[in-house]
Coordinates of C-alpha atoms in Angstrom, one line a residue:
M1 CA 0.5 0.0 -0.5
H2 CA 1.6 3.5 -0.8
K3 CA -1.8 6.0 1.0
P4 CA 1.2 7.6 2.3
R5 CA 1.7 9.6 -1.4
F6 CA -1.3 10.9 -2.2
F7 CA -2.1 13.2 1.6
L8 CA 1.5 14.3 0.8
A9 CA 0.9 15.4 -2.3
L10 CA -1.8 17.1 -1.3
G11 CA 0.3 18.2 1.7
S12 CA 2.5 20.2 -0.6
A13 CA -1.1 22.2 -1.6
L14 CA -2.1 22.4 1.9
L15 CA 0.0 24.3 2.8
L16 CA -0.3 27.1 1.4
S17 CA -2.7 28.2 3.9
A18 CA -0.3 28.4 5.8
C19 CA 1.8 30.7 3.9
G20 CA 3.6 34.0 4.5
G21 CA 4.5 33.4 7.8
G22 CA 7.0 34.9 9.5
G23 CA 8.1 37.6 12.1
G24 CA 6.5 39.9 14.2
S25 CA 6.7 41.7 17.0
S26 CA 3.7 42.1 19.7
G27 CA 1.2 44.0 19.4
T28 CA -2.3 44.2 17.8
T29 CA -3.1 43.2 14.0
T30 CA -5.7 43.3 11.8
N31 CA -6.5 41.7 9.1
P32 CA -8.0 44.4 6.0
G33 CA -8.9 41.4 3.4
P34 CA -8.6 43.0 -0.1
V35 CA -8.5 46.6 -0.5
S36 CA -8.1 48.7 -3.9
T37 CA -5.6 50.8 -2.6
L38 CA -1.8 49.4 -3.0
S39 CA 1.0 50.5 -0.4
P40 CA 3.8 52.2 -1.2
I41 CA 6.6 50.7 -1.8
T42 CA 10.2 52.3 -0.1
A43 CA 14.2 51.3 0.0
S44 CA 13.6 50.5 3.2
N45 CA 11.0 48.5 3.2
A46 CA 11.5 46.7 -0.4
T47 CA 13.7 43.7 1.4
K48 CA 10.8 43.0 3.6
V49 CA 8.5 43.5 0.7
A50 CA 10.4 40.9 -1.1
A51 CA 10.8 39.0 0.8
N52 CA 7.0 38.8 2.2
A53 CA 6.0 38.2 -1.5
Y54 CA 8.5 35.0 -2.0
V55 CA 7.2 33.0 1.4
A56 CA 3.4 33.1 -0.1
A57 CA 4.5 32.5 -3.7
S58 CA 6.5 29.7 -2.6
A59 CA 4.5 27.7 -0.3
I60 CA 4.2 24.9 -3.3
D61 CA 7.5 25.0 -4.9
D62 CA 9.1 24.6 -1.3
S63 CA 6.6 21.7 -0.7
S64 CA 7.5 19.9 -4.0
S65 CA 11.0 20.0 -3.3
S66 CA 11.2 19.1 1.1
L67 CA 8.1 17.3 2.0
G68 CA 10.3 15.5 4.8
D69 CA 11.0 19.5 6.7
L70 CA 7.9 20.9 5.1
L71 CA 5.7 18.2 7.2
T72 CA 7.1 19.1 10.6
G73 CA 6.3 22.5 10.1
V74 CA 9.7 23.5 9.8
S75 CA 10.4 26.5 7.8
V76 CA 12.6 29.7 7.6
A77 CA 10.5 33.0 7.9
R78 CA 7.4 31.1 9.2
S79 CA 6.0 30.4 11.7
N80 CA 6.6 26.7 13.2
I81 CA 3.0 25.7 12.9
S82 CA 2.0 24.0 9.8
T83 CA -1.5 22.8 8.9
V84 CA -0.4 20.0 6.4
R85 CA 0.5 17.2 9.4
P86 CA -2.7 18.1 11.4
V87 CA -5.0 18.3 8.4
L88 CA -3.4 14.8 6.4
D89 CA -3.8 13.1 10.2
L90 CA -7.4 14.0 9.3
V91 CA -7.8 13.0 5.7
K92 CA -6.5 9.7 6.5
R93 CA -9.2 9.2 9.5
A94 CA -11.8 9.0 6.5
Y95 CA -10.1 6.2 4.1
T96 CA -7.9 3.9 6.9
R97 CA -10.3 3.6 10.0
D98 CA -11.0 0.4 10.8
A99 CA -14.3 1.4 12.7
T100 CA -17.6 1.2 11.6
P101 CA -17.5 2.5 7.7
L102 CA -18.8 6.4 6.8
L103 CA -22.2 6.7 5.7
T104 CA -23.2 9.2 3.7
G105 CA -25.8 11.7 6.3
V106 CA -24.2 10.0 9.4
S107 CA -22.0 11.7 11.5
V108 CA -19.0 9.7 12.9
S109 CA -17.0 11.3 16.9
E110 CA -14.2 9.9 17.7
A111 CA -11.8 10.6 20.8
C112 CA -8.5 12.5 19.7
S113 CA -5.6 10.8 21.1
G114 CA -4.9 14.1 23.6
G115 CA -7.9 14.7 24.1
G116 CA -10.6 16.1 23.0
S117 CA -12.6 14.8 19.7
I118 CA -13.5 15.3 16.0
T119 CA -16.1 14.5 14.3
I120 CA -16.0 13.4 10.7
E121 CA -19.2 13.4 7.9
A122 CA -17.9 11.7 4.9
N123 CA -19.4 11.2 1.4
L124 CA -17.6 7.8 0.2
R125 CA -18.2 5.4 -2.6
N126 CA -15.6 3.2 -1.4
Q127 CA -13.6 4.0 1.9
Q128 CA -10.3 1.9 0.1
T129 CA -9.8 4.6 -2.2
V130 CA -10.3 8.0 -3.4
S131 CA -13.4 8.4 -5.9
N132 CA -15.1 11.1 -8.0
G133 CA -18.0 13.2 -6.0
D134 CA -16.4 11.2 -2.9
S135 CA -16.5 14.5 0.1
I136 CA -15.2 14.9 3.3
V137 CA -16.1 17.4 6.5
M138 CA -13.7 17.0 9.7
M139 CA -15.0 19.1 12.7
A140 CA -12.5 19.4 15.3
N141 CA -13.5 20.2 18.7
R142 CA -10.2 20.8 21.2
C143 CA -8.8 17.8 19.3
I144 CA -5.0 17.5 20.0
E145 CA -2.8 15.3 18.4
D146 CA 1.0 14.9 18.7
G147 CA 0.7 17.4 21.5
E148 CA -1.1 20.7 19.0
M149 CA -4.6 21.5 19.9
M150 CA -6.8 21.6 16.5
N151 CA -10.7 23.3 16.3
G152 CA -12.6 24.2 13.5
T153 CA -13.6 22.5 10.3
F154 CA -12.3 21.6 7.1
K155 CA -14.0 20.2 4.2
A156 CA -12.6 18.3 1.0
T157 CA -14.6 17.2 -2.0
F158 CA -12.9 15.6 -5.2
S159 CA -13.6 15.2 -8.8
N160 CA -11.9 14.5 -12.6
V161 CA -10.2 11.0 -10.1
T162 CA -8.2 9.1 -12.3
G163 CA -6.1 6.2 -12.2
D164 CA -5.9 4.3 -8.2
V165 CA -4.8 7.5 -5.6
L166 CA -4.3 5.3 -3.0
N167 CA -1.9 2.3 -4.5
S168 CA -0.4 3.6 -7.3
W169 CA 2.4 6.4 -8.6
I170 CA 0.2 7.1 -11.5
W171 CA -2.8 9.5 -11.0
S172 CA -4.6 12.5 -11.3
A173 CA -7.8 14.5 -8.6
T174 CA -8.9 17.6 -8.6
V175 CA -9.8 18.3 -4.2
D176 CA -11.7 21.6 -4.0
T177 CA -11.5 22.2 0.4
R178 CA -12.2 25.6 2.1
F179 CA -11.3 25.7 6.4
E180 CA -13.9 27.6 8.5
N181 CA -12.5 29.0 12.0
F182 CA -10.0 26.3 11.3
S183 CA -7.3 26.9 14.4
I184 CA -4.1 25.0 15.3
A185 CA -2.4 25.9 18.4
S186 CA 1.0 24.8 19.3
G187 CA 2.8 26.0 22.7
S188 CA 2.1 29.4 22.8
E189 CA 1.2 30.0 19.1
T190 CA -1.8 29.8 17.2
L191 CA -2.8 29.5 13.3
S192 CA -6.3 29.9 12.0
V193 CA -7.0 29.8 8.7
N194 CA -10.1 30.7 5.9
G195 CA -10.9 30.4 2.6
D196 CA -11.0 27.7 -0.3
M197 CA -8.4 25.9 -2.3
K198 CA -8.6 24.0 -5.8
I199 CA -6.6 22.0 -5.9
A200 CA -5.9 20.2 -9.2
I201 CA -2.9 17.3 -8.6
N202 CA -1.4 15.1 -11.7
Q203 CA 1.1 12.4 -10.9
T204 CA 2.7 10.5 -13.8
S205 CA 5.2 8.8 -12.2
A206 CA 7.3 7.9 -9.1
S207 CA 8.9 11.3 -9.5
N208 CA 7.2 13.6 -11.9
S209 CA 4.0 15.2 -11.1
S210 CA 2.4 18.5 -11.4
L211 CA 0.1 20.9 -9.1
T212 CA -2.3 24.3 -9.7
V213 CA -4.3 25.5 -7.2
S214 CA -6.0 28.5 -7.4
G215 CA -8.8 30.5 -5.0
N216 CA -10.3 33.3 -4.6
S217 CA -9.7 34.4 -1.2
L218 CA -7.9 32.6 1.9
Q219 CA -7.2 34.4 4.9
T220 CA -4.1 33.6 8.2
T221 CA -4.0 34.9 11.3
E222 CA -0.9 34.3 13.3
Q223 CA -1.3 34.5 17.2
R224 CA 1.5 34.6 19.8
S225 CA -0.4 34.6 23.2
G226 CA -3.5 35.0 22.1
T227 CA -1.8 38.5 20.6
T228 CA -2.3 38.4 16.8
V229 CA 1.2 39.5 15.1
A230 CA 0.2 38.8 11.8
A231 CA -2.7 38.2 9.6
R232 CA -2.6 38.6 5.6
T233 CA -5.4 37.5 2.3
L234 CA -4.3 36.2 -0.7
S235 CA -6.9 36.8 -3.4
D236 CA -7.2 35.9 -6.4
F237 CA -4.3 33.5 -7.0
S238 CA -2.8 30.8 -8.8
M239 CA -0.1 29.0 -8.2
N240 CA 1.7 26.4 -10.7
S241 CA 4.7 24.1 -9.7
S242 CA 6.0 20.6 -11.0
N243 CA 8.2 18.3 -10.2
R244 CA 10.7 16.7 -12.8
S245 CA 13.0 14.4 -11.0
G246 CA 13.3 16.5 -7.9
T247 CA 13.7 19.4 -10.3
V248 CA 10.6 22.2 -9.2
T249 CA 9.6 24.7 -11.6
S250 CA 6.9 27.3 -10.2
A251 CA 4.9 30.1 -11.1
A252 CA 2.1 32.2 -8.8
N253 CA 0.3 35.7 -9.5
F254 CA -2.1 36.5 -6.3
A255 CA -2.8 39.6 -4.5
M256 CA -1.6 40.2 -1.3
S257 CA -2.7 42.3 1.7
G258 CA -2.8 42.2 5.8
N259 CA -0.5 43.2 8.0
T260 CA 2.8 42.0 10.3
G261 CA 5.0 43.7 12.8
G262 CA 7.8 44.1 10.7
L263 CA 5.2 45.6 7.0
G264 CA 2.6 46.6 9.3
Q265 CA -0.3 47.3 6.6
F266 CA 0.2 46.9 3.0
S267 CA -1.3 45.7 -0.2
Y268 CA 0.7 44.3 -3.2
T269 CA -0.2 42.3 -6.1
V270 CA 2.3 39.3 -6.7
R271 CA 3.5 37.9 -10.3
N272 CA 6.3 35.8 -11.7
I273 CA 8.1 37.4 -14.7
Q274 CA 9.9 33.9 -14.7
P275 CA 9.3 30.3 -13.1
F276 CA 11.7 30.1 -10.6
V277 CA 13.6 26.7 -10.9
T278 CA 14.6 24.8 -7.8
V279 CA 16.8 21.4 -7.8
G280 CA 16.6 19.3 -5.2
A281 CA 16.6 20.7 -1.6
S282 CA 18.1 24.2 -2.4
M283 CA 16.7 27.4 -3.3
P284 CA 16.4 28.3 -6.1
S285 CA 18.7 29.3 -8.6
S286 CA 16.7 31.2 -11.5
G287 CA 13.7 32.7 -11.9
A288 CA 11.8 36.5 -10.5
L289 CA 8.9 37.7 -9.3
V290 CA 8.0 41.6 -9.1
V291 CA 5.9 42.8 -6.2
T292 CA 4.4 46.2 -7.5
G293 CA 2.6 48.6 -5.2
A294 CA 1.4 52.0 -5.0
T295 CA 4.2 53.5 -7.3
T296 CA 6.8 51.4 -7.4
A297 CA 7.6 48.1 -8.2
V298 CA 10.3 45.9 -6.5
T299 CA 11.9 42.4 -8.7
L300 CA 13.9 39.6 -6.7
T301 CA 15.4 37.9 -9.4
A302 CA 17.2 34.5 -8.3
V303 CA 21.0 34.7 -9.0
N304 CA 22.0 31.9 -8.6
A305 CA 21.4 29.0 -5.7
S306 CA 23.0 31.3 -2.9
G307 CA 21.0 34.8 -4.0
V308 CA 18.8 37.0 -4.9
R309 CA 19.5 41.1 -6.6
L310 CA 16.5 43.0 -5.6
D311 CA 15.4 45.7 -8.2
L312 CA 13.1 48.9 -6.8
S313 CA 12.3 50.4 -9.7
D314 CA 9.1 53.8 -11.1
K315 CA 6.2 51.4 -11.7
A316 CA 5.2 54.0 -14.7
S317 CA 8.9 54.8 -16.1
G318 CA 10.3 51.1 -15.0
A319 CA 13.6 53.0 -14.0
V320 CA 15.1 51.3 -11.8
T321 CA 16.3 53.4 -8.7
Q322 CA 17.8 50.8 -6.0
T323 CA 19.3 47.8 -6.9
T324 CA 20.6 45.1 -3.7
T325 CA 22.0 41.7 -3.2
V326 CA 21.5 39.3 -0.7
S327 CA 21.4 36.2 0.0
W328 CA 18.7 34.4 0.2
L329 CA 18.9 32.9 4.5
D330 CA 19.1 37.0 5.0
L331 CA 16.6 37.7 2.4
L332 CA 13.8 35.5 4.4
L333 CA 15.6 36.7 7.7
S334 CA 14.4 39.8 7.2
F335 CA 10.7 40.2 8.0

């Protein structure tokens, strides 16, 4: 049996829900949602703006090239809480549970290993395989697994299923997902997620796959010791990623707004002008994205797997007013 293969692929996309995490100082922030007025990008904040955009845009390609690390929630410039592993565990329950089979219109509640409960409502044609029309609703009530507490609702509906998703390397599927007041708490940190994602996965071999994620709106809120330190909204987003024997190519387009300790309130648009190319677990060695603000834009170009070039430019004329070269690590730690 190779059931983890499907859940790892699904997890690649689900990580988007935790995108754009990162540092922030104490102090309450609010999530303004999408706004029409773009924020200015200046010489003093261009690096932080570029880092914030890259972290959001790279959520999928990072997970494609380094699933093992991301499934533990470990990532530079991002909260150590990940929605991936807990949500995968919830989905697995529906397809691998040995208790009474799930029936349409029937809710099954189960105790979680560390306390609390999870309620599962599912419509599955076959509990041993993924089929078109399968739908799953998971409702967590202070459910504690592996030291993390989950609350809220996660929904998934499957379509365009071909091949044996659970037991083969060759398959495809589309998953419409939705988070409703879904939160994960670990220690003093809590990550809350609301919004929708459509995930199309195409697996052609053990080492070749492609992933497309799109959605209308996805909101994340990070809290530390009960204080909100970062809130972000991705709007009208689309991301494409492919993995060819360890070489990952990815591109994204989206609007992003929110409030973080490092940037304050912001609203930008983000667009890959060249796909990022990553080999193995390294950082991208090529590719570029442009973040557009009110009157200026900053372009992030991967020089190699060690560093990036940031070009701040006037949005109207395109004239570059500042160029900075930094390491990938310094970029991701900048905010």
